[in-house]
Every structure is written in C-alpha cells, then in structure tokens.
XYZ file of C-alpha atoms in Angstrom:
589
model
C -33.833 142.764 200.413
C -32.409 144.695 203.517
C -28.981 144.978 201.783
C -30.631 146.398 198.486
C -32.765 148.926 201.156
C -29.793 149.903 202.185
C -28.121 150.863 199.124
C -30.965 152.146 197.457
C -31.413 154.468 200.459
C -28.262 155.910 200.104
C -26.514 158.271 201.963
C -29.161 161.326 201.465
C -32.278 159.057 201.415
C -35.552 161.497 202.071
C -38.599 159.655 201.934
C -39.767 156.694 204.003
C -38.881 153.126 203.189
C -41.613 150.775 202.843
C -40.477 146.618 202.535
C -42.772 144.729 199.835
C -43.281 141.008 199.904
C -42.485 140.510 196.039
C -45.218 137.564 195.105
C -43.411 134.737 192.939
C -39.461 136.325 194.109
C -37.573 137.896 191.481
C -36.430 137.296 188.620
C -33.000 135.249 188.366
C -30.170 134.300 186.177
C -32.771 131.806 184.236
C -35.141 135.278 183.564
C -37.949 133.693 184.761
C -41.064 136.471 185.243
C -41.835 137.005 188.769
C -45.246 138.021 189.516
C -46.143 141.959 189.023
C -42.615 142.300 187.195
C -42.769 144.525 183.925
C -41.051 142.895 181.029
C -39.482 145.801 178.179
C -37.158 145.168 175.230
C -35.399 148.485 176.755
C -34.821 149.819 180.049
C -33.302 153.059 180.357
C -31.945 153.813 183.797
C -31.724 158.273 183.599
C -33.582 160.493 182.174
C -31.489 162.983 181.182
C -30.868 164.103 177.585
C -28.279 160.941 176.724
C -31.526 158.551 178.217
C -34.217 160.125 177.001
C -32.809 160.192 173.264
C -31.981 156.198 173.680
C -35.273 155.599 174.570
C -37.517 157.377 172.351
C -35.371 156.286 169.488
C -36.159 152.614 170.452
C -39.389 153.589 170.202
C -39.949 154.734 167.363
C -38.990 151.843 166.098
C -41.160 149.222 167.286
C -40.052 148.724 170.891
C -41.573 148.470 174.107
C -39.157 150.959 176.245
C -39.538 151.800 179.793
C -37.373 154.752 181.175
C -36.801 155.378 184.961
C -35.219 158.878 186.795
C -34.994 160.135 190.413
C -33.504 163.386 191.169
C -31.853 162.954 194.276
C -31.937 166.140 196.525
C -29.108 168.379 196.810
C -27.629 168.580 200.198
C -29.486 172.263 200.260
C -32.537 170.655 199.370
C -33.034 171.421 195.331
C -34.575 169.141 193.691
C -35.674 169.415 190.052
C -38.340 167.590 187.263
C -37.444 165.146 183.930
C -34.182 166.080 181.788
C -31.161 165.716 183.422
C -28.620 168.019 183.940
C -28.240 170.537 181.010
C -32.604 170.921 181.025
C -32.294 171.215 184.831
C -28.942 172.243 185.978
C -26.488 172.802 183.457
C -26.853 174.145 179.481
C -30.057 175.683 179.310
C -30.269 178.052 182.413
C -26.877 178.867 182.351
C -26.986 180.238 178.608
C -30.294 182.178 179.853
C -28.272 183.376 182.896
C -25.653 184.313 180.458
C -27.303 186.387 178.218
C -29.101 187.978 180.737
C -25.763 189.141 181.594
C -25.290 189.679 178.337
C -27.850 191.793 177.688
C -26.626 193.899 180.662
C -23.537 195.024 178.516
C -26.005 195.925 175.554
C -27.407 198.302 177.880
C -24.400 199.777 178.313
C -23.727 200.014 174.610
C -27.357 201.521 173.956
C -26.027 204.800 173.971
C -23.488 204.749 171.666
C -26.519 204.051 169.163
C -28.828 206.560 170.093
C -30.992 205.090 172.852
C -31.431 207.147 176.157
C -31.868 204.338 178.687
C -31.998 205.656 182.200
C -29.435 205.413 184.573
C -28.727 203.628 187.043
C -29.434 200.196 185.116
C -30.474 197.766 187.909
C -31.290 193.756 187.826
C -33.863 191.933 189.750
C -32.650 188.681 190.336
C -36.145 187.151 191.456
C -37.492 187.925 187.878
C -34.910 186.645 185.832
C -34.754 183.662 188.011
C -38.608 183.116 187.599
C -38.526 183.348 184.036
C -35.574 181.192 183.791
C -37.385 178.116 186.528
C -40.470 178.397 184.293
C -39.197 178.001 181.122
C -37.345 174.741 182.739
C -40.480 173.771 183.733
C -41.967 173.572 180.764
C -39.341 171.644 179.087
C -40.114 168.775 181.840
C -43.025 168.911 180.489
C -42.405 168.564 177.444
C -40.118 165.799 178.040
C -42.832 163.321 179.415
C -45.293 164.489 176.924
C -42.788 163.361 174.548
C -42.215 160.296 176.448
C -46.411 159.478 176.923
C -46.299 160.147 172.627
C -44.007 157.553 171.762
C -45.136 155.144 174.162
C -42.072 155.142 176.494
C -43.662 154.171 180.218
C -42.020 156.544 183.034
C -41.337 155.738 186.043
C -39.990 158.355 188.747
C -38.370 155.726 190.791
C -34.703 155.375 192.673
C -33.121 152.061 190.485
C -30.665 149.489 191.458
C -30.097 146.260 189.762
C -30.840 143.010 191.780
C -29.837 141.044 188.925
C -28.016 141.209 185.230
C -31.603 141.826 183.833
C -33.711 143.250 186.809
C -33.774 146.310 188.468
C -35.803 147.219 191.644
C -37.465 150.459 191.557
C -38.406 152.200 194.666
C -40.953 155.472 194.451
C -41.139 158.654 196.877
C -43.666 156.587 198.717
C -42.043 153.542 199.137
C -43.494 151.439 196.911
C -41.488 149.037 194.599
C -41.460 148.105 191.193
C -39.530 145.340 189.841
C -38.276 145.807 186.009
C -36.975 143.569 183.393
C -35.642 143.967 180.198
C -33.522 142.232 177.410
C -31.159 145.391 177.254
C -30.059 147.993 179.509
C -28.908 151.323 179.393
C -27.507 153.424 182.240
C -27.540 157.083 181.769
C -27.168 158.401 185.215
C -24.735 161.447 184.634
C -23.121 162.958 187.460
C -23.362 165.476 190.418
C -21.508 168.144 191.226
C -18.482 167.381 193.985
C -18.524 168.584 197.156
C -14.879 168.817 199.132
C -16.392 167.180 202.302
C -13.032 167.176 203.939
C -13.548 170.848 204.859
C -15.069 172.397 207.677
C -18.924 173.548 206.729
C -18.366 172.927 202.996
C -21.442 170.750 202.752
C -23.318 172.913 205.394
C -23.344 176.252 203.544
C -22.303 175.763 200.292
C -23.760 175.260 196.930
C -23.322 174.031 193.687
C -24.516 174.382 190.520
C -27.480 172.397 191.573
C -28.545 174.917 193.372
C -27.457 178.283 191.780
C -30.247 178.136 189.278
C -32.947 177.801 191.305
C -32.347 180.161 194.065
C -35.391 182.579 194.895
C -33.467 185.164 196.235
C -29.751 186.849 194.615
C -27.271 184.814 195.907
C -25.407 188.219 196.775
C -21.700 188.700 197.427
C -20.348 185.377 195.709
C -17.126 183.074 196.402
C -17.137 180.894 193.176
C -14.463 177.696 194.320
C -12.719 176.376 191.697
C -11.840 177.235 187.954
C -13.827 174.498 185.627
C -15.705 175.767 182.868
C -18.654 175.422 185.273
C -16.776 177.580 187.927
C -16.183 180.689 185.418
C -19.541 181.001 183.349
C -21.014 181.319 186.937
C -18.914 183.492 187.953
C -19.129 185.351 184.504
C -22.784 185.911 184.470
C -22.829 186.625 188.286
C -20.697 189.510 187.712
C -22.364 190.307 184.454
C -25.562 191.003 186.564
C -23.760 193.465 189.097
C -23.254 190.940 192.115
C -19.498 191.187 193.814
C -17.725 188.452 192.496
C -14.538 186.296 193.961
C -13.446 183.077 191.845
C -10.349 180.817 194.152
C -8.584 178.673 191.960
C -5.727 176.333 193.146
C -4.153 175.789 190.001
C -4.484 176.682 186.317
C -7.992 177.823 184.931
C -10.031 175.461 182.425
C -7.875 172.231 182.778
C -7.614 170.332 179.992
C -8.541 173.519 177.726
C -5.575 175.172 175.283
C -3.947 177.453 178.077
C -3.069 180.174 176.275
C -6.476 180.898 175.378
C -7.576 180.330 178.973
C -5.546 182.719 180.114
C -7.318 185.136 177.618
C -10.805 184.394 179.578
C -9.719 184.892 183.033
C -7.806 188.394 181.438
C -11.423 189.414 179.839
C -13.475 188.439 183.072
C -10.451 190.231 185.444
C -11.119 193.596 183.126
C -14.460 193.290 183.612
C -14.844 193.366 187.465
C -14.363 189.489 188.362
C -11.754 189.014 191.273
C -9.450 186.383 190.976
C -7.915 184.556 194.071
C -4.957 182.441 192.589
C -3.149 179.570 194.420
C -5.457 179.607 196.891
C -7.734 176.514 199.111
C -10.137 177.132 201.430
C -9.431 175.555 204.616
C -13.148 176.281 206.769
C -16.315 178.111 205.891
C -18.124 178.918 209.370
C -21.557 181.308 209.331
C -21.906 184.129 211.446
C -24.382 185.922 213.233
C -25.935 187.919 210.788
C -25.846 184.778 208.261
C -23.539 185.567 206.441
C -20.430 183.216 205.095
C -16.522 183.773 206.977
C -14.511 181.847 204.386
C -10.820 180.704 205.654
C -8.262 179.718 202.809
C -4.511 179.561 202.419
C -2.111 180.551 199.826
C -0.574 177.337 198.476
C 2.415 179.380 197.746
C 3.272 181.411 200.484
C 0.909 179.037 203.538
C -0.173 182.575 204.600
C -4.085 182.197 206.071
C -6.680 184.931 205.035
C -10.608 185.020 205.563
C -13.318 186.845 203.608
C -17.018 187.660 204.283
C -19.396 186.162 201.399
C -23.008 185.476 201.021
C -22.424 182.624 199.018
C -19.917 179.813 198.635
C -20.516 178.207 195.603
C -18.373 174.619 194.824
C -17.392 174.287 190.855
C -14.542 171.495 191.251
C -15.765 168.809 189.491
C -18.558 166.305 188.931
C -18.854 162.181 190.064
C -20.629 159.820 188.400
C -23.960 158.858 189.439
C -23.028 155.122 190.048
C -22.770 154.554 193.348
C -26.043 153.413 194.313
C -27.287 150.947 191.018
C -25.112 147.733 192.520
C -22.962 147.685 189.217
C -20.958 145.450 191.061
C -23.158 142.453 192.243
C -24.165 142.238 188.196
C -20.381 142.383 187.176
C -20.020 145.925 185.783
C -16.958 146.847 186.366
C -16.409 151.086 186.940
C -13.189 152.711 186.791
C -12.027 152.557 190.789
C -10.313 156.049 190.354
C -13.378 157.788 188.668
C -16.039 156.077 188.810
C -16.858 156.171 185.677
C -18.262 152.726 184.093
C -16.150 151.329 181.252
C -17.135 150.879 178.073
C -15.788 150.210 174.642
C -16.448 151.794 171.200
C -20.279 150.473 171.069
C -20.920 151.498 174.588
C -21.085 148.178 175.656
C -19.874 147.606 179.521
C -18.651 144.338 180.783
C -22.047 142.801 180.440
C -22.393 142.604 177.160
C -26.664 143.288 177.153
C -26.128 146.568 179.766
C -24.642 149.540 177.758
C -23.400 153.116 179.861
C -23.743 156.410 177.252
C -22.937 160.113 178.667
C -21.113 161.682 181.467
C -21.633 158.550 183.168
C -19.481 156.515 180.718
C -15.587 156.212 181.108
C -13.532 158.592 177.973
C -16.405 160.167 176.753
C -17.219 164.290 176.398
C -19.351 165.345 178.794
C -21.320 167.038 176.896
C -25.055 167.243 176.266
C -25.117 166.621 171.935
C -22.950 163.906 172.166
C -24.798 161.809 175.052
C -28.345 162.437 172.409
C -26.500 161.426 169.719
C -24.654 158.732 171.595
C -28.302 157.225 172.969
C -29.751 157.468 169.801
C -27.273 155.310 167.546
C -27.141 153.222 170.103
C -30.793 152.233 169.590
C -30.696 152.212 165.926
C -27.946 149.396 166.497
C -29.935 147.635 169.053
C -33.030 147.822 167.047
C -32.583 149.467 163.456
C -30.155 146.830 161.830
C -27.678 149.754 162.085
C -23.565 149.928 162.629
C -22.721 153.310 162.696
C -20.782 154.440 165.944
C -20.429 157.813 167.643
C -17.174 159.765 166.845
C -15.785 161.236 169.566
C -12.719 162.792 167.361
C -13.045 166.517 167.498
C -16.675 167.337 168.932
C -16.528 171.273 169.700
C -17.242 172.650 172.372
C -17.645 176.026 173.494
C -17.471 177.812 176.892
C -20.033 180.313 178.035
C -17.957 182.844 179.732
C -18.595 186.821 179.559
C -16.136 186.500 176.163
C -17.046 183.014 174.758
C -14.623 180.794 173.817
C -15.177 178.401 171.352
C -13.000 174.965 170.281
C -12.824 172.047 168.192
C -9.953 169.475 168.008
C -6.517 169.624 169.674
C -5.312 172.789 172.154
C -1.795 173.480 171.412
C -0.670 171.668 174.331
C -1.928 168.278 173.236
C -0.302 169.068 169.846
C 2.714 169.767 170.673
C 2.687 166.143 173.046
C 0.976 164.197 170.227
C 3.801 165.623 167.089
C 6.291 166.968 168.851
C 7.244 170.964 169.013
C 9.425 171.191 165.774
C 6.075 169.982 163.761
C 3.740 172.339 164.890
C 2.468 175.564 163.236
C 0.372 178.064 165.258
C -1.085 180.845 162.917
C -2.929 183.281 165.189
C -4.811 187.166 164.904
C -6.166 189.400 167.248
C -9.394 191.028 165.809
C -12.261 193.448 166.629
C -15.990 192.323 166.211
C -17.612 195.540 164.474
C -20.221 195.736 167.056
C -17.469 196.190 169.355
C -16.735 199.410 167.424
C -19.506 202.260 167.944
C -19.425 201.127 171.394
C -15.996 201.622 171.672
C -15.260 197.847 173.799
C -12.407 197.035 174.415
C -11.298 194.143 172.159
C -7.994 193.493 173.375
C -8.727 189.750 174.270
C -10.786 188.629 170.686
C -8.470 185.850 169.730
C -8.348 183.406 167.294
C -5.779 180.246 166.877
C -4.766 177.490 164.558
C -3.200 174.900 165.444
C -1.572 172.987 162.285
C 0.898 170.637 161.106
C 3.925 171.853 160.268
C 4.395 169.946 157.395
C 2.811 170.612 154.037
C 0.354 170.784 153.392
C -0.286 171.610 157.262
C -3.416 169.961 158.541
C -5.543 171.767 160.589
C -5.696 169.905 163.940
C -7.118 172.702 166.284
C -8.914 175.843 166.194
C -9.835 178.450 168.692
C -11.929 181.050 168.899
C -12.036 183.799 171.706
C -15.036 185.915 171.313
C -18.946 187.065 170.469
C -21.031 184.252 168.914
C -18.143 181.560 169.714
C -20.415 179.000 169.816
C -21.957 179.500 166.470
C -18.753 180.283 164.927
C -17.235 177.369 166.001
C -19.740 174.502 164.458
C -18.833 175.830 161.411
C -15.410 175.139 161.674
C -15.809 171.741 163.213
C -17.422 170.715 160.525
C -14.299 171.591 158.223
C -11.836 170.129 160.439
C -13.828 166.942 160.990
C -13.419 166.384 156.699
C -9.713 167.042 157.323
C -8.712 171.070 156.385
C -5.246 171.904 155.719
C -4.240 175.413 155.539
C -3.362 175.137 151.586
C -7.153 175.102 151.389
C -7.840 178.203 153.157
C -4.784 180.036 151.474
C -5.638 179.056 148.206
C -8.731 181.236 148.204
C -8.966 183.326 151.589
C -7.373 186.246 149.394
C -9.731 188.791 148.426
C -11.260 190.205 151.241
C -14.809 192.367 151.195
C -13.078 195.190 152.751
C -9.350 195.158 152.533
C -9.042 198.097 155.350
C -10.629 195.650 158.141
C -8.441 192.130 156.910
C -7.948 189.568 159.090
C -4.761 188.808 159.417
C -3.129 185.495 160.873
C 0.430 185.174 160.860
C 2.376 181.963 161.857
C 3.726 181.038 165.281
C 7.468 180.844 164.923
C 10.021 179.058 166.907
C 12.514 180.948 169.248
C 15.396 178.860 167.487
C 14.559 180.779 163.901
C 13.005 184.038 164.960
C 14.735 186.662 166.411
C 13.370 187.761 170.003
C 13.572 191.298 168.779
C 10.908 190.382 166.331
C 8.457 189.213 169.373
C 4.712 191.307 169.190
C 4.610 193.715 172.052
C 0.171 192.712 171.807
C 1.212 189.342 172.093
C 0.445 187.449 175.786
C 3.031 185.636 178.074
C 4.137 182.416 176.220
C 5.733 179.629 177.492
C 9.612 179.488 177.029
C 9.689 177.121 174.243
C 7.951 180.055 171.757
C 7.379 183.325 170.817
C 5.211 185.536 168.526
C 6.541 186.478 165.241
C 5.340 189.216 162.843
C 5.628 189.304 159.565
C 4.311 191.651 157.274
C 2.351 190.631 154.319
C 5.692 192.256 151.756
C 7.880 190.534 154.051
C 10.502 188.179 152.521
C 9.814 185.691 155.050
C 6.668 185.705 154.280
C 6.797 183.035 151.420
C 8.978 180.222 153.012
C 7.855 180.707 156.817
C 4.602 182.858 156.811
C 0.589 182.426 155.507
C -2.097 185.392 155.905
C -5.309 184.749 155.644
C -7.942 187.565 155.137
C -11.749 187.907 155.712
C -14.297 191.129 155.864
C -16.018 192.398 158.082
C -19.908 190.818 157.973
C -22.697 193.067 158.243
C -23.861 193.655 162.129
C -21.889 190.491 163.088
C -17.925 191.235 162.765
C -14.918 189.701 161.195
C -14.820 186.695 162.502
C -18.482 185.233 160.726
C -17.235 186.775 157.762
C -13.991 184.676 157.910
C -16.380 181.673 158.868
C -18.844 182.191 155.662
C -15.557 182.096 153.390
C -13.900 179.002 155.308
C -17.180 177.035 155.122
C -16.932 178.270 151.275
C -14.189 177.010 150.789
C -13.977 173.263 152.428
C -17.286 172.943 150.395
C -14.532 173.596 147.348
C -11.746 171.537 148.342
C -11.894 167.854 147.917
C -12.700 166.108 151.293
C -10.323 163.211 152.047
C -12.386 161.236 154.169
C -16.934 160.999 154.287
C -18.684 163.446 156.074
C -21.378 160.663 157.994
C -24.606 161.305 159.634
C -23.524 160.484 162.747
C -21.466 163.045 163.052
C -21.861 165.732 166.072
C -20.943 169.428 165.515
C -23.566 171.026 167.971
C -22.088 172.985 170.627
C-alpha cells in the first residue's frame, strides 16, 4: 500500500494522505470481493466527454456503471468541476472567448450599417470571463445531474489500478474506495506540457488550464508555441485589444495543410498579432514590479533578445494522463515515446477487458466528437449486441482562429506522400464573404482548396476552407467526402450559378513541368518549388483537357462560400454514393 500512496500521490499531490486498513484485502487475480469493495459491470476511469458518453450509454442499457474523475491542480493552482477538457478547458470557453472577439470586429463593422456605437469600444475582461466560468459551471452541473439520472454512481476520487480488475480510489480527504468491475475504460485525456527544462517556465507560466479562468486580463501576452491551441489564444487575445506576441520554433499548425496555415498566421499578422519566428525561450525571470522578463534565442542566427510580458502562456503540446493509474503492474502496455496507451480498432488495450478511448488512446483525433462517439459505441458493443466501430477516416476538424479554418480529409502534403506529386490535382479560389463587403474587410486571405486525384474521375481526398462559419461549412462537406465525391460530381451540376457576377471560381493547380511560370497568379501565396498557380480562364482552350470551374452564388447574409456548400450537399445527395453512409459516422466539428 505505501508504493500505491506513492504513486497515487503523484508529483503535485495537494491534500493529505490518510492509510486505510482494507477489511478482507483486496481483490486478486481470482476476483474474489473484498469487504466494502463496490462491484460494477463498468468502471469508467475520466470524466471527461469520451467517459462520460461510455458510461451513460452503458446505462441506459441495463448496466450498473460507476464513473470516477479528479482534476488534478494546475501548477498555478486552477482547478476545475466534471467534464473534462473541452467543458472545462478546451472547446467550449475558447469558442465563447472567440466570439467575444468576434463580436469585437462586428463592432467595428456597425457603422458601415448604420449603427452609431460610441467610440472608443473597450472590453472588460472580468465580465466576459464571469460569464464564460458560469456558464462552465453549469454544464458541471449538468453533467452529474445527468450522471445521478441514469444511475451512473460518481465518485470524485484520484484512481490507480491495484489489480487487472480493481482500482483504488483515494478522495480529497483521504479516504479510499476500492472498485471492481468486469470492464474497464480509461478516459483520462491529457494536460497541457510544460518545458520544465527552462528557467521559471513552471514558476510563472500558464497554460491553457489556466487562461480561462483567470479573474483578472492576463495583459501584455507571450503565447509559446504555434499548435492550434497556441493561435486561437492568441487570436481571441488580440481580438479583445490585449498586446499580443506568439514564438514559434518551427512551422505553425503541424500536421495541418501548410499552405493554408500560412494563410492564418498572414490573417492574424494583418490583424495586430506579432509573430516571433525561429525563436526558443531560454529563461523567464519576474521582476520587481511583477511583471514577466522573457529571454529567447533565434534558432537561426543564436542572437539572445528579452521582452517584458505580463503573461507567458505555454501552447506546445499535451501528455497523456497515464502516468499515475499503474498501467504497468496490470500489463497495459503505453507507447514509451508518447505515452499514449495502445489500442487496436475496438479500443481494446493489451488487457483484453480494459479498453483506452480519447486523447488518451494511441492514433486517435484528439478531438472532443470523436472521444463521445468513440465511448458510446464502445458500450453498445460491450452491452448492446452491437459491432459497429468508430471511423477515424476523415473526421473534420476546424480551427478557431480570428479567420477560421476548417478541414476534412488529407492536407496536400499528405497527398502528395500518399499518391505521389504527378497524381494530384489542387483546384483552389480566393473569395469574398458578402458580409465582408459593406464593411469593406479585407478578404485577401478567404481561401478555399481541393485536394483531388488526378485521375478521372478525380476523387476528392481533401478540402479546405479558410474563412467565416468554417466550422459549419465544413461538416457539410465531410459528409460528402466521407460517401466518396469526385469532382465529376460537382462539375456535372455546379454550373448555373444564382448570380453569375459574384461566381466562384476554382481553377486547377498545375504542375511547373506543363505550365508556363509566366502564367503564375500574382494573388497567389509562396508555394513550394515543386508547383505553381495556374490561371485559366473559363474560354480558355486549356480549359477542357487541364482545367474545371466550379461556380456558386452568393447566399443571402451568409456569403459565397454556404451558397457553394447548399449546392455541393445538393448535389452528393444526387450522385450515387459508392460506399454506406453508417450511423456511426462523426462529422461534428
């Protein structure tokens, strides 16, 4: 028991640790009961949204579930209720934080309409931070009356597993709680990283643990690193007036198509976020008057600089929340590099009755709909004579910066890897929402991409979408690319736009080797060496060996590109769908 103390402690361990004789021992390999244990046909070890859709699923269908969570506390001391990351942390009060930067533009746009708002425009971070915490808040709450509904018993209690059926529970008080079940699910998630090798990193910075639930505005910001994570926070923080820095070492939104990254960090640059590139901080010391002296050096060049923030706030990635359960001792084996546990297509780990689902799970999205949907098929196999399996194939996803950009399937990069360069087609437009126009925005960076098989009848294997509403624009086009779209489709009736004057058009990436670089667009942005933009008009002779336009109208108080959407979802509704569209299916962003 001192060894399991130990570890269940942990390295930030805040509350006072109390040792239990357990009357009767625990239960071992032969699962027999010890006395005081709680026996469940589920345990679910998390409760964030991947957990807490596993176990009320079970549930609802006969079993007895039990569900534990503890929220560690951050190293700055924020600490949070039931949901897991995107209630607490993550999805929801970012997008709340985003469009109350959002909003802050529409202000600026009011008088283009007619409204007289009164200058200056300013934003009281304590309010909108109040509003945000509450509405959290009651989400919490709404997650345990869910739980107390369907009969799930809670526990808030810090789990590790003693055995391959067991876990011991241990509460804010001390007091333990041995659980037992025939099947186990870990949904842990992760927590942000923190680069501990640098001087006062842990000391005085924060993460996004943190940034939501400050009281006060976190002021003159360093955001450190370039995630997703890293650049809606820095988005929204600029958004709301504050004096915003991002350092990046490397190239923004890894893993994202790069071209259309580069479009995002353009957008934010425009719009008053400063950019640090090639840059590390090296030590963070606080001064005086408490504010932050940031050191960092240019990869590039090794010349040293400092800066004077408020904040420091650490976006460079997430761990697993695995560390503490004992995995090991029951024979789960974890990637060693990552972390993350390993699992195979049914989310089963190495023990074949203990089952890992979310962020927490090796190859999976981390993302918030798949985890629910993950969880809940998982229980309807367990328990609802089901076999249907997540699909992780093209899940969209879409990132909340000031200019949203929205994806589903393959970034050019991967497709060019995956096929090869000679058997990819890129068709591509640049576009301007109509709201944009009274207002007079600039629209310079509203993008969209295909990405598409070369070959005939060119399968759509990526799209991308750079602009308002990119979220909702986007789950419509998952959902054609998921029942396999090829560009024939949308040619074959994208032709008669609503308003021919404001078309759409999307003309084909061409190769270097059979375009001539005179014929490059000068609105085009910096492309790798292998290819360049070609533009072809819609009489041009090219045009019917090399070239496809597609068209779309304007849509009434939205813009051209839900227009384009309505007609696309039109027409894969028309064309013949080579493979089942499923229930199980995910295409929420």
């Amino acid at each position: 028991m001192a060894a399991m103390a130990a570890a269940l402690r942990g390295p930030g361990w805040r509350f006072r640790w109390r040792t239990q004789a357990l009357a009767g021992g625990v239960r071992g390999a032969a699962r027999g009961v010890a006395a005081g244990q709680q026996d469940y046909d589920l345990l679910v070890i998390g409760g964030g949204s991947g957990g807490l859709a596993c176990a009320k699923e079970a549930a609802q269908l006969g079993k007895k579930v039990a569900i534990v969570d503890y929220v560690e506390p951050s190293p700055q001391g924020t600490k949070w209720g039931l949901g897991g990351t995107c209630v607490n942390v993550g999805c929801i009060p970012k997008k709340l934080m985003h469009q109350a930067a959002l909003l802050g533009d529409m202000i600026q746009d009011a008088h283009h309409y007619g409204w007289e708002v009164a200058q200056p425009i300013r934003h009281d971070w304590r309010k909108m931070a109040e509003a945000v915490q509450n509405h959290v808040k009651s989400l919490n709450w709404g997650h345990r009356v869910q739980l107390q509904d369907r009969k799930v018993k809670y526990f808030n209690i810090k789990a590790s597993f003693i055995n391959k059926h067991t876990v011991c529970g241990i509460a804010k008080s001390g007091k333990e709680t041995l659980l037992s079940a025939d099947h186990m699910v870990i949904a842990t998630g992760g927590r942000p990283r923190y680069p501990t090798h640098i001087e006062g990193a842990l000391e005085y910075g924060i993460t996004s643990d943190d940034i939501f639930w400050l009281k006060e505005s976190p002021g003159k910001t360093l955001v450190v690193g370039a995630s997703y994570v890293a650049l809606e926070c820095a988005g929204f923080l600029t958004g709301i007036g504050l004096d915003t820095t991002v350092m990046m070492r490397s190239i923004p939104l890894r893993g994202f198509d790069q071209q259309m990254s580069s479009l995002v960090m353009e957008h934010m640059e425009s719009h008053g976020t400063q950019f640090l590139r090639g840059c590390i901080p090296t030590c963070i010391k606080r001064l005086p008057d408490g504010q932050l002296q940031v050191t960092w050096e240019n990869r590039t060049s090794g010349k040293k600089d400092t800066g004077i923030f408020d904040t420091v706030l650490w976006a460079i990635g997430r761990i697993p929340e695995t560390r503490n359960l004992n995995l090991k001792e029951v024979g789960v084996n974890i990637n060693p590099e990552n972390q993350k546990i390993i699992v195979d297509a049914q989310d089963v780990t190495s023990v074949p009755h203990i089952y890992a689902i979310g962020d927490v799970a090796e190859g999976r999205p981390e993302l918030t709909p798949t985890a629910i949907m993950a969880g809940k098929l998982l229980a309807q196999r367990l328990f609802g004579q089901s076999s249907d399996l997540m699909d992780y194939n093209n899940v969209p996803t879409t990132v909340f910066t000031p200019l949203e950009y929205g994806c589903v399937g393959l970034s050019e990069e991967e497709a060019v890897a995956r096929h090869g360069q000679e058997h990819i087609e890129v068709y591509h437009a640049y576009y301007k929402p109509l709201e944009f126009t009274v207002a007079e925005r600039d629209a310079s960076q509203c993008y969209i991409k295909m990405v598409c098989l070369r070959e005939p009848p060119q399968l759509v294997l990526g799209l991308h979408f750079l602009g308002p509403n990119a979220g909702e624009v986007t789950q419509g086009f998952a959902l054609g690319i998921n029942i396999l779209t090829y560009m024939t489709h949308l040619t074959s009736w994208l032709l008669q736009p609503q308003c021919p004057s404001r078309s759409l058009e999307v003309p084909p990436l061409l190769r270097p080797q059979t375009t001539p670089h005179s014929k490059a667009s000068p609105r085009a942005p910096p492309r790798s060496p292998l290819q360049t933009w070609g533009t072809l008009s819609p009489d041009s002779g090219a045009q019917a060996s090399v070239g496809r336009e597609l068209h779309a109208g304007p849509a009434s108080g939205t813009g051209t590109p839900q227009e384009f959407l309505r007609a696309l979802c039109d027409g894969i509704l028309r064309a013949p769908a080579p493979r089942p569209l499923t229930s199980h299916r995910n295409f929420l962003i």
